[in-house]
PDB file of N, CA and C in Angstrom:
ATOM      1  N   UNK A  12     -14.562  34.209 -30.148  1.00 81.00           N
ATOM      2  CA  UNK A  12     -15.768  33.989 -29.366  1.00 81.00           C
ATOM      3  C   UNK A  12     -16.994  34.207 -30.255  1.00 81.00           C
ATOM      4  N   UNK A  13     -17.678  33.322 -30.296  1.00 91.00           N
ATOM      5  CA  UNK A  13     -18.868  33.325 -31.079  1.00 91.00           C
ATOM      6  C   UNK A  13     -20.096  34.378 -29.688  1.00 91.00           C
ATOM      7  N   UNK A  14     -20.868  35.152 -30.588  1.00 96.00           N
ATOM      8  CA  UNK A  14     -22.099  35.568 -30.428  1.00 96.00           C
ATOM      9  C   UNK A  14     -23.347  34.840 -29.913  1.00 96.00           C
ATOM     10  N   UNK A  15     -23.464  33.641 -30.735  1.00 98.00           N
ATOM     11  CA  UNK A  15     -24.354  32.862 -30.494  1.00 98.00           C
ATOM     12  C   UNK A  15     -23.760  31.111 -30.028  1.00 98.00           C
ATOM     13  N   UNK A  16     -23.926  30.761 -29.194  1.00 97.00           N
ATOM     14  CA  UNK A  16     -23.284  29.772 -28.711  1.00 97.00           C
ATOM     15  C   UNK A  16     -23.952  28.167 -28.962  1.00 97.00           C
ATOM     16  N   UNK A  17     -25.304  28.186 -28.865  1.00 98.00           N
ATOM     17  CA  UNK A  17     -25.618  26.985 -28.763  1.00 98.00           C
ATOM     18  C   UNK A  17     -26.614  26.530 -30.188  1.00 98.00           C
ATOM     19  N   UNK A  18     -26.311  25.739 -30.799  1.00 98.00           N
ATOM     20  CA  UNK A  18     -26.748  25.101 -32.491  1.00 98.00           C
ATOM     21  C   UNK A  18     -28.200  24.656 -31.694  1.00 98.00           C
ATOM     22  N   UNK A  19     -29.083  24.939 -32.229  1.00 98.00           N
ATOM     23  CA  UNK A  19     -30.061  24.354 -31.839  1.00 98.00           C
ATOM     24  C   UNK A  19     -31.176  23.597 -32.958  1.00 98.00           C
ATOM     25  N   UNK A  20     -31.286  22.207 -32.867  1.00 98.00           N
ATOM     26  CA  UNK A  20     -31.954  21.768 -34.135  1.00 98.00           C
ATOM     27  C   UNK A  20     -33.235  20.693 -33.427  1.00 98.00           C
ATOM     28  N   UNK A  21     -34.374  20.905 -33.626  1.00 98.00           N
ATOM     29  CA  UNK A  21     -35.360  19.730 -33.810  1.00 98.00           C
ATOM     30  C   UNK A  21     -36.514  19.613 -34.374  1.00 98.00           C
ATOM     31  N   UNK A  22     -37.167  18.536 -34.140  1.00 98.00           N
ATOM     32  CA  UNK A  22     -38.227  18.912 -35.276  1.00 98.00           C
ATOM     33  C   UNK A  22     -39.436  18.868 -34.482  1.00 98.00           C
ATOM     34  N   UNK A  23     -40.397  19.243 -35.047  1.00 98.00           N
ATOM     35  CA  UNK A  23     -42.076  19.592 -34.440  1.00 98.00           C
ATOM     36  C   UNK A  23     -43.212  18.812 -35.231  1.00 98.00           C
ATOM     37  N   UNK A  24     -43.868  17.786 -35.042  1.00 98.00           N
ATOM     38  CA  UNK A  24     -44.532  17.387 -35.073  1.00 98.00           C
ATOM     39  C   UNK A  24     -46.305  17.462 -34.344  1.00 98.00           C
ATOM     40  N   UNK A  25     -47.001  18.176 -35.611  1.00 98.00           N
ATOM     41  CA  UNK A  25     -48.346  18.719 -35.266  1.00 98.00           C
ATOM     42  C   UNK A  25     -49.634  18.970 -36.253  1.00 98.00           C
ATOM     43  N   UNK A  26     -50.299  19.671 -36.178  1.00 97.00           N
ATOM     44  CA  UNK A  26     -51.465  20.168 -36.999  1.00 97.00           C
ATOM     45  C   UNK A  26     -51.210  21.788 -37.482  1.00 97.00           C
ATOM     46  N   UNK A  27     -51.466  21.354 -38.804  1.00 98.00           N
ATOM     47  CA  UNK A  27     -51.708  23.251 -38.467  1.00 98.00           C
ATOM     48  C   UNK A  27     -50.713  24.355 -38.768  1.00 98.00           C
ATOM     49  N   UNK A  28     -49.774  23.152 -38.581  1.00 98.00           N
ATOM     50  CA  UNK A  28     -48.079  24.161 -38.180  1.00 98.00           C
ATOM     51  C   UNK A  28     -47.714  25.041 -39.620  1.00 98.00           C
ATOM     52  N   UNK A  29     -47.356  26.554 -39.017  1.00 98.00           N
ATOM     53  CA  UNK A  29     -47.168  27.238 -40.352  1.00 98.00           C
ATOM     54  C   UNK A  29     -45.619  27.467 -40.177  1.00 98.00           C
ATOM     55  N   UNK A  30     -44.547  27.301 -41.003  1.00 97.00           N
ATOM     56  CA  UNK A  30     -43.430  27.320 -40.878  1.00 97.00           C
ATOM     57  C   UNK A  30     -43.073  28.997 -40.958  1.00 97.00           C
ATOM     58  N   UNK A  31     -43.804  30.056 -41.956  1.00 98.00           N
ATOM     59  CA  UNK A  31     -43.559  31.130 -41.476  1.00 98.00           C
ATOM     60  C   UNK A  31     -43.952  31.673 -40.361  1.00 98.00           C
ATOM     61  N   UNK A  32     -45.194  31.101 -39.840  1.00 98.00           N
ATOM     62  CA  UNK A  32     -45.472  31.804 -38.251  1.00 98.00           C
ATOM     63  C   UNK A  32     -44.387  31.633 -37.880  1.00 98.00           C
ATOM     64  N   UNK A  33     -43.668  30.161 -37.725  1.00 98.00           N
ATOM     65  CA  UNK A  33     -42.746  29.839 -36.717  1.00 98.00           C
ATOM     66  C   UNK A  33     -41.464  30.823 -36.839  1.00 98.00           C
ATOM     67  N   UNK A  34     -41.276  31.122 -37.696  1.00 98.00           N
ATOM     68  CA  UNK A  34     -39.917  31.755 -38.439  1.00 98.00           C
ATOM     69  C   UNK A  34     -40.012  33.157 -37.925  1.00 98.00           C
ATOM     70  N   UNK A  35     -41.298  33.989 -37.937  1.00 98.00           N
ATOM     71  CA  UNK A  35     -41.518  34.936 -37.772  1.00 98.00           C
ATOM     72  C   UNK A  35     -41.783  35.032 -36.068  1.00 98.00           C
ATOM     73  N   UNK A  36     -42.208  34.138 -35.289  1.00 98.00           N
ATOM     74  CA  UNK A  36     -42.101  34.387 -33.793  1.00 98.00           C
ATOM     75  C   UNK A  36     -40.498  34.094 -33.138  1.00 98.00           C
ATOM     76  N   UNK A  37     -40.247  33.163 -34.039  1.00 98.00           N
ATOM     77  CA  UNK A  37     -38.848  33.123 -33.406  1.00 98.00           C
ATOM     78  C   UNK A  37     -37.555  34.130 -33.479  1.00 98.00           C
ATOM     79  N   UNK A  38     -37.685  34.857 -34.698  1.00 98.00           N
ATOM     80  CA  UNK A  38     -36.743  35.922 -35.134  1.00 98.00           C
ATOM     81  C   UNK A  38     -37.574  37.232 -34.079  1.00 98.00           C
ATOM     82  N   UNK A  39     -38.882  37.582 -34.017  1.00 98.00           N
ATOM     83  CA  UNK A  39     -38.911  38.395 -33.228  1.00 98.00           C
ATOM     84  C   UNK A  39     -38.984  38.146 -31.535  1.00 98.00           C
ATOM     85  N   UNK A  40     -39.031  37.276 -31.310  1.00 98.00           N
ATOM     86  CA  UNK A  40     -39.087  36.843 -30.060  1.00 98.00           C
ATOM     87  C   UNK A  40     -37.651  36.122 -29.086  1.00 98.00           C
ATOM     88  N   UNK A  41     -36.824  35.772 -29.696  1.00 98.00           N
ATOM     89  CA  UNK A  41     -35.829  34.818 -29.362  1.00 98.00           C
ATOM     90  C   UNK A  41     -34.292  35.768 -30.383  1.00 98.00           C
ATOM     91  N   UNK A  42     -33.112  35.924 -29.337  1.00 98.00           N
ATOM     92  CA  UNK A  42     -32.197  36.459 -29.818  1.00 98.00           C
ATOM     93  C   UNK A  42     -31.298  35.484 -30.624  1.00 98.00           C
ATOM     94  N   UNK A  43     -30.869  35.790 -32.100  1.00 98.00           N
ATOM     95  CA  UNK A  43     -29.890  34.809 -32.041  1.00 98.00           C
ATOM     96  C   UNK A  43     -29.946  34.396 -33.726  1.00 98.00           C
ATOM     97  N   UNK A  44     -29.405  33.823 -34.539  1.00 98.00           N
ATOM     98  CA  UNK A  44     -29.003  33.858 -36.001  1.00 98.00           C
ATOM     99  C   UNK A  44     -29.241  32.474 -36.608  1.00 98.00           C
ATOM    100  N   UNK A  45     -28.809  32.381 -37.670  1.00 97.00           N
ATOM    101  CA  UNK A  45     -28.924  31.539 -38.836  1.00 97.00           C
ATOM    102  C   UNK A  45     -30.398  30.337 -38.632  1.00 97.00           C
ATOM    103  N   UNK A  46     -31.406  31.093 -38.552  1.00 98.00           N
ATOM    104  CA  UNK A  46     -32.419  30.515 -38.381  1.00 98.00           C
ATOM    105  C   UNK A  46     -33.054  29.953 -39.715  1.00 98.00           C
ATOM    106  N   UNK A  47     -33.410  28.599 -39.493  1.00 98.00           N
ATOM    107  CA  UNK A  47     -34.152  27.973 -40.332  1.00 98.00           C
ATOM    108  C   UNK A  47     -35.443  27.164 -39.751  1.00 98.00           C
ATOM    109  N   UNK A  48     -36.629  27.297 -40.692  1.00 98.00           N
ATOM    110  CA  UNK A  48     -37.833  26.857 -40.112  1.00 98.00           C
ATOM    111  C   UNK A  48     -38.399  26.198 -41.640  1.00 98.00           C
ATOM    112  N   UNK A  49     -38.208  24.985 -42.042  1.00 98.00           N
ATOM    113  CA  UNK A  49     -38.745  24.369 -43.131  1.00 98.00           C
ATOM    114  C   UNK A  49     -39.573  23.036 -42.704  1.00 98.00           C
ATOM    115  N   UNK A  50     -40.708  23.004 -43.718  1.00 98.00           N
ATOM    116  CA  UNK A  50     -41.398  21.865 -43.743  1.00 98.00           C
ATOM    117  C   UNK A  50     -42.970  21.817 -44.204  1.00 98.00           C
ATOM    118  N   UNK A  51     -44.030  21.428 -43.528  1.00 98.00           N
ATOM    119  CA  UNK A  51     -45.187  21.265 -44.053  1.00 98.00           C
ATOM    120  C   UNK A  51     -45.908  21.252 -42.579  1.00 98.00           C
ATOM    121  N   UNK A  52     -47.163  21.418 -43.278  1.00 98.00           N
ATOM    122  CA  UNK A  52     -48.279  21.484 -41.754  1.00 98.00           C
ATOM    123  C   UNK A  52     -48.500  20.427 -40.776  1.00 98.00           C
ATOM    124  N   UNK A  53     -47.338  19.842 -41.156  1.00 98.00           N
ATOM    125  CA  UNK A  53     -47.385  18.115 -40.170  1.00 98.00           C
ATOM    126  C   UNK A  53     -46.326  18.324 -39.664  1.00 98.00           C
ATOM    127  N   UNK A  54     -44.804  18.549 -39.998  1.00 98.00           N
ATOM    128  CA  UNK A  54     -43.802  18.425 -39.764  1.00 98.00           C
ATOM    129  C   UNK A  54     -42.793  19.615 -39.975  1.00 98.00           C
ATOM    130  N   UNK A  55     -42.189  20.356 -39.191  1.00 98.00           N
ATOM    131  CA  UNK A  55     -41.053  21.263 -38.994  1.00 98.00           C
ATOM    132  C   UNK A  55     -39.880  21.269 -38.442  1.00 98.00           C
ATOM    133  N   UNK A  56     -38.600  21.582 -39.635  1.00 98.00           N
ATOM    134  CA  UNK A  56     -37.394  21.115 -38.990  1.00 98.00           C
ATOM    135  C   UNK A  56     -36.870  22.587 -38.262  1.00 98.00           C
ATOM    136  N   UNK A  57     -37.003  22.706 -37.086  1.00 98.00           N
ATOM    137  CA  UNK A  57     -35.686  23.796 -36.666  1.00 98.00           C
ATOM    138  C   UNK A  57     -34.423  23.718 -36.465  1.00 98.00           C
ATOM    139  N   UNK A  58     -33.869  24.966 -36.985  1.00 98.00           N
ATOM    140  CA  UNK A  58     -32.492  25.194 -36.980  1.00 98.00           C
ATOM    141  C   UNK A  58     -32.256  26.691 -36.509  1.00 98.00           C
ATOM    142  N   UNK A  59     -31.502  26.753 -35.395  1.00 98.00           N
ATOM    143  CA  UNK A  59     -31.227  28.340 -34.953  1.00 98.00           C
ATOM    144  C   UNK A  59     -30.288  28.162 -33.901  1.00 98.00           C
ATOM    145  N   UNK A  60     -29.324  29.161 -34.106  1.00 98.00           N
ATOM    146  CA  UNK A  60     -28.133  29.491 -33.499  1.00 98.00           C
ATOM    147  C   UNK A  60     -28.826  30.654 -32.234  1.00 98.00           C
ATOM    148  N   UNK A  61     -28.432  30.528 -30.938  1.00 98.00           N
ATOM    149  CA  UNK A  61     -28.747  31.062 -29.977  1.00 98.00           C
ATOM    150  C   UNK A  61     -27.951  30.604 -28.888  1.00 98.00           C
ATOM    151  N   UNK A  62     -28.216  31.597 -27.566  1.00 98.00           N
ATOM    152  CA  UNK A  62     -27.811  31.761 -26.275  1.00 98.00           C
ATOM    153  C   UNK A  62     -28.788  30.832 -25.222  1.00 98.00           C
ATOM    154  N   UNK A  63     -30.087  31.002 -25.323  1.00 98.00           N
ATOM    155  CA  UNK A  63     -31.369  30.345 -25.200  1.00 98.00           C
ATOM    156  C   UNK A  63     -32.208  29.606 -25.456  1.00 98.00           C
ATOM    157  N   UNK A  64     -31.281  28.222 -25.823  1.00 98.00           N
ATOM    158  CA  UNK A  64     -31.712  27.460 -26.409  1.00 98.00           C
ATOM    159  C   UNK A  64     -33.445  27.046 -25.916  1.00 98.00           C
ATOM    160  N   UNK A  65     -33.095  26.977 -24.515  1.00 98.00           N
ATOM    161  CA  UNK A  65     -34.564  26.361 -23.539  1.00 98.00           C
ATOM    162  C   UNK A  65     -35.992  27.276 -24.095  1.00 98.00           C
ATOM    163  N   UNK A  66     -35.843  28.486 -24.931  1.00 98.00           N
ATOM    164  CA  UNK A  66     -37.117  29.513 -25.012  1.00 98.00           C
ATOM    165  C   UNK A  66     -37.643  28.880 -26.608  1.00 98.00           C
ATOM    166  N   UNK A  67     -36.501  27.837 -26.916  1.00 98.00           N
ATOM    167  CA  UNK A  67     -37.005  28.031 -28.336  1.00 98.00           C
ATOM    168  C   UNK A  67     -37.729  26.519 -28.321  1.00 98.00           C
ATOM    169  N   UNK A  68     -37.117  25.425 -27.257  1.00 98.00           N
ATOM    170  CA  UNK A  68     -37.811  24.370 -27.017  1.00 98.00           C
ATOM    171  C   UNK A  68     -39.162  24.443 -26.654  1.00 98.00           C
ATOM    172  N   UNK A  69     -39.251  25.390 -25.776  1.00 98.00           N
ATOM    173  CA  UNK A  69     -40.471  25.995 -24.548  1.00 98.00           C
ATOM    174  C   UNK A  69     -41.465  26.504 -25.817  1.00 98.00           C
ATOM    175  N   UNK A  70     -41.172  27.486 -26.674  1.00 98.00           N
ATOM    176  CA  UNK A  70     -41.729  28.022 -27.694  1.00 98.00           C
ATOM    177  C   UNK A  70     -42.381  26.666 -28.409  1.00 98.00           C
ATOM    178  N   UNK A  71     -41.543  25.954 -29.302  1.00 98.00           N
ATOM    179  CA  UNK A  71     -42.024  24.968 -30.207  1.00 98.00           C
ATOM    180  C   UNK A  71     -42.582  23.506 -29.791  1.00 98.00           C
ATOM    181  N   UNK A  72     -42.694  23.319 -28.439  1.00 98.00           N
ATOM    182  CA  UNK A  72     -43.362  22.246 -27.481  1.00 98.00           C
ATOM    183  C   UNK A  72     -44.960  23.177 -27.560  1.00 98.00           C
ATOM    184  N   UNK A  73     -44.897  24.045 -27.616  1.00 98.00           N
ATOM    185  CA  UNK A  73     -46.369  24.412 -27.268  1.00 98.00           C
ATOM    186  C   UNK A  73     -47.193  24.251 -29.030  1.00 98.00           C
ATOM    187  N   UNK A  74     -46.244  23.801 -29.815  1.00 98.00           N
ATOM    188  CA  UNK A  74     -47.070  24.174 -31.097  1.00 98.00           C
ATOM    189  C   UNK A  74     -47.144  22.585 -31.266  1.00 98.00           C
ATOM    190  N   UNK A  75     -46.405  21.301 -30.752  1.00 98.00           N
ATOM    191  CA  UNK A  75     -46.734  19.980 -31.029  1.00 98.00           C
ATOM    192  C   UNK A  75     -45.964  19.374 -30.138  1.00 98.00           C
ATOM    193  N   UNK A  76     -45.566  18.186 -30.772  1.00 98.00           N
ATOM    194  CA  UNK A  76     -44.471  16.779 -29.663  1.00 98.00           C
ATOM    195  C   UNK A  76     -42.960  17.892 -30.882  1.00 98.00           C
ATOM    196  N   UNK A  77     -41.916  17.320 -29.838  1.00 98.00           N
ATOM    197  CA  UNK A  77     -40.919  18.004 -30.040  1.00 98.00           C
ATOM    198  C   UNK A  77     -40.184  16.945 -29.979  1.00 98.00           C
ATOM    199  N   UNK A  78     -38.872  16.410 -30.889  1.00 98.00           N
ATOM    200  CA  UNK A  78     -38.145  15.116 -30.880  1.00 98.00           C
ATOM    201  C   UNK A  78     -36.937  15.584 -32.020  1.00 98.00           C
ATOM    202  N   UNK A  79     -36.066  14.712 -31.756  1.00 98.00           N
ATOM    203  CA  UNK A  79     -34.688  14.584 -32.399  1.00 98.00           C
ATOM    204  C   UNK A  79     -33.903  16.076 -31.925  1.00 98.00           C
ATOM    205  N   UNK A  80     -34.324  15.940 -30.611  1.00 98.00           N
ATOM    206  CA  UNK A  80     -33.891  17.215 -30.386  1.00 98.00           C
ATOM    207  C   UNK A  80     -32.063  17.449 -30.224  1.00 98.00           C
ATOM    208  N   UNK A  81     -31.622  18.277 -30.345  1.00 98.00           N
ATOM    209  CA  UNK A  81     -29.986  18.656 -30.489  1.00 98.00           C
ATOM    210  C   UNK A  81     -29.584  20.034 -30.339  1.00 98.00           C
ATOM    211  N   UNK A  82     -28.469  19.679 -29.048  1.00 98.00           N
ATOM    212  CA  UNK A  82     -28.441  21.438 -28.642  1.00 98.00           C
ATOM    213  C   UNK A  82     -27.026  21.317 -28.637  1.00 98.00           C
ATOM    214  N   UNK A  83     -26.003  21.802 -29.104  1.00 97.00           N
ATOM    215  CA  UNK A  83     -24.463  21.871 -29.096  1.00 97.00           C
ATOM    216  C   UNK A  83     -24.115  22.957 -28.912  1.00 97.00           C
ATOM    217  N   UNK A  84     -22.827  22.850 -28.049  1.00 96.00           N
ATOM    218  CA  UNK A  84     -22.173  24.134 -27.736  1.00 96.00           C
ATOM    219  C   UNK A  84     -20.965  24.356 -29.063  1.00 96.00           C
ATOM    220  N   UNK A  85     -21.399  25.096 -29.751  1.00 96.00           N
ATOM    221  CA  UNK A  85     -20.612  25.351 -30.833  1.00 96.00           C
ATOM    222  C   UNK A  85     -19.349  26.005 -30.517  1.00 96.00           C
ATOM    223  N   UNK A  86     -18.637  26.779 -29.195  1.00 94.00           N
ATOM    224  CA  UNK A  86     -17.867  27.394 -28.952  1.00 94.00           C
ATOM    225  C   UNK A  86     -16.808  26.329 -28.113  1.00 94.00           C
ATOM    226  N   UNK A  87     -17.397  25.393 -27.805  1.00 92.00           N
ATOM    227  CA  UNK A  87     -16.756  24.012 -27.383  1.00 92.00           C
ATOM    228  C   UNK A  87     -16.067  23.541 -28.546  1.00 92.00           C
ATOM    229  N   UNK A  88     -17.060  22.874 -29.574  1.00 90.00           N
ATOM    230  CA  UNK A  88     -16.211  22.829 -31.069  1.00 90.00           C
ATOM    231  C   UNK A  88     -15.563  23.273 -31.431  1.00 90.00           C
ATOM    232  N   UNK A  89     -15.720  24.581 -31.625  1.00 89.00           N
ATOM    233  CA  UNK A  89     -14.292  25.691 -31.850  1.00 89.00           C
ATOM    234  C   UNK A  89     -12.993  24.979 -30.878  1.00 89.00           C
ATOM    235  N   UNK A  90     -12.898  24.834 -30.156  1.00 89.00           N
ATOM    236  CA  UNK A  90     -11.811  24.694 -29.443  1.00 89.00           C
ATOM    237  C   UNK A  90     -11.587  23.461 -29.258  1.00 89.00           C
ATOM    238  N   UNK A  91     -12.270  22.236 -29.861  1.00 88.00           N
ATOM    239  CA  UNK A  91     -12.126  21.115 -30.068  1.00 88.00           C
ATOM    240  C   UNK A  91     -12.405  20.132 -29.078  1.00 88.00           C
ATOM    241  N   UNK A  92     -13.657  20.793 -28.651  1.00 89.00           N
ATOM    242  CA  UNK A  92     -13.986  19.603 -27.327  1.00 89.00           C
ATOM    243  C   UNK A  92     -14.943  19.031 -28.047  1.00 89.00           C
ATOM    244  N   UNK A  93     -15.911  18.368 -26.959  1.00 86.00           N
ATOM    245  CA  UNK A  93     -17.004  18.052 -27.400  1.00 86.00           C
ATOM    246  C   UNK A  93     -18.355  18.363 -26.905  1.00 86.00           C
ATOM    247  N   UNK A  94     -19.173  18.943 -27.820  1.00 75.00           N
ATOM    248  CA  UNK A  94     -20.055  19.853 -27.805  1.00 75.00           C
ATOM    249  C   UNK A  94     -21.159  19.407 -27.024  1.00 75.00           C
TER     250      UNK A  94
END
């Protein structure tokens, strides 16, 4: 049984955008691992393993447009369904 269940990846499209703010509200604010926040002040790719996926959408919709979004149940995979 995984800890963190749902892969969560998309990207953020905006002004402004600081990829360590983002990195740094999401690790203290949002439970959950292998977080990645790369890119430039136009464009940010997220990547973070969590339970809550919806806080991290909710979170990064407020910083721009939010697209290519992808939420998988990684514990489905494990067991060979589909995620």
């Amino acid at each position: 049984m995984l800890e963190y269940v749902y892969d969560t990846q998309l990207l953020i499209e905006g002004h402004d955008l600081d990829e360590d703010a983002i990195h740094d509200y999401i690790t203290q604010n949002i439970p959950g691992d292998c977080l990645l926040a790369v890119g430039d002040e136009s464009l940010i790719k997220v990547h973070f393993h969590t339970n809550i996926p919806w806080k991290v959408l909710e979170y990064c919709a407020s910083l721009g447009d939010i697209f290519d979004i992808v939420v998988e149940n990684m514990e489905r995979q494990q067991n060979g369904l589909k995620g």
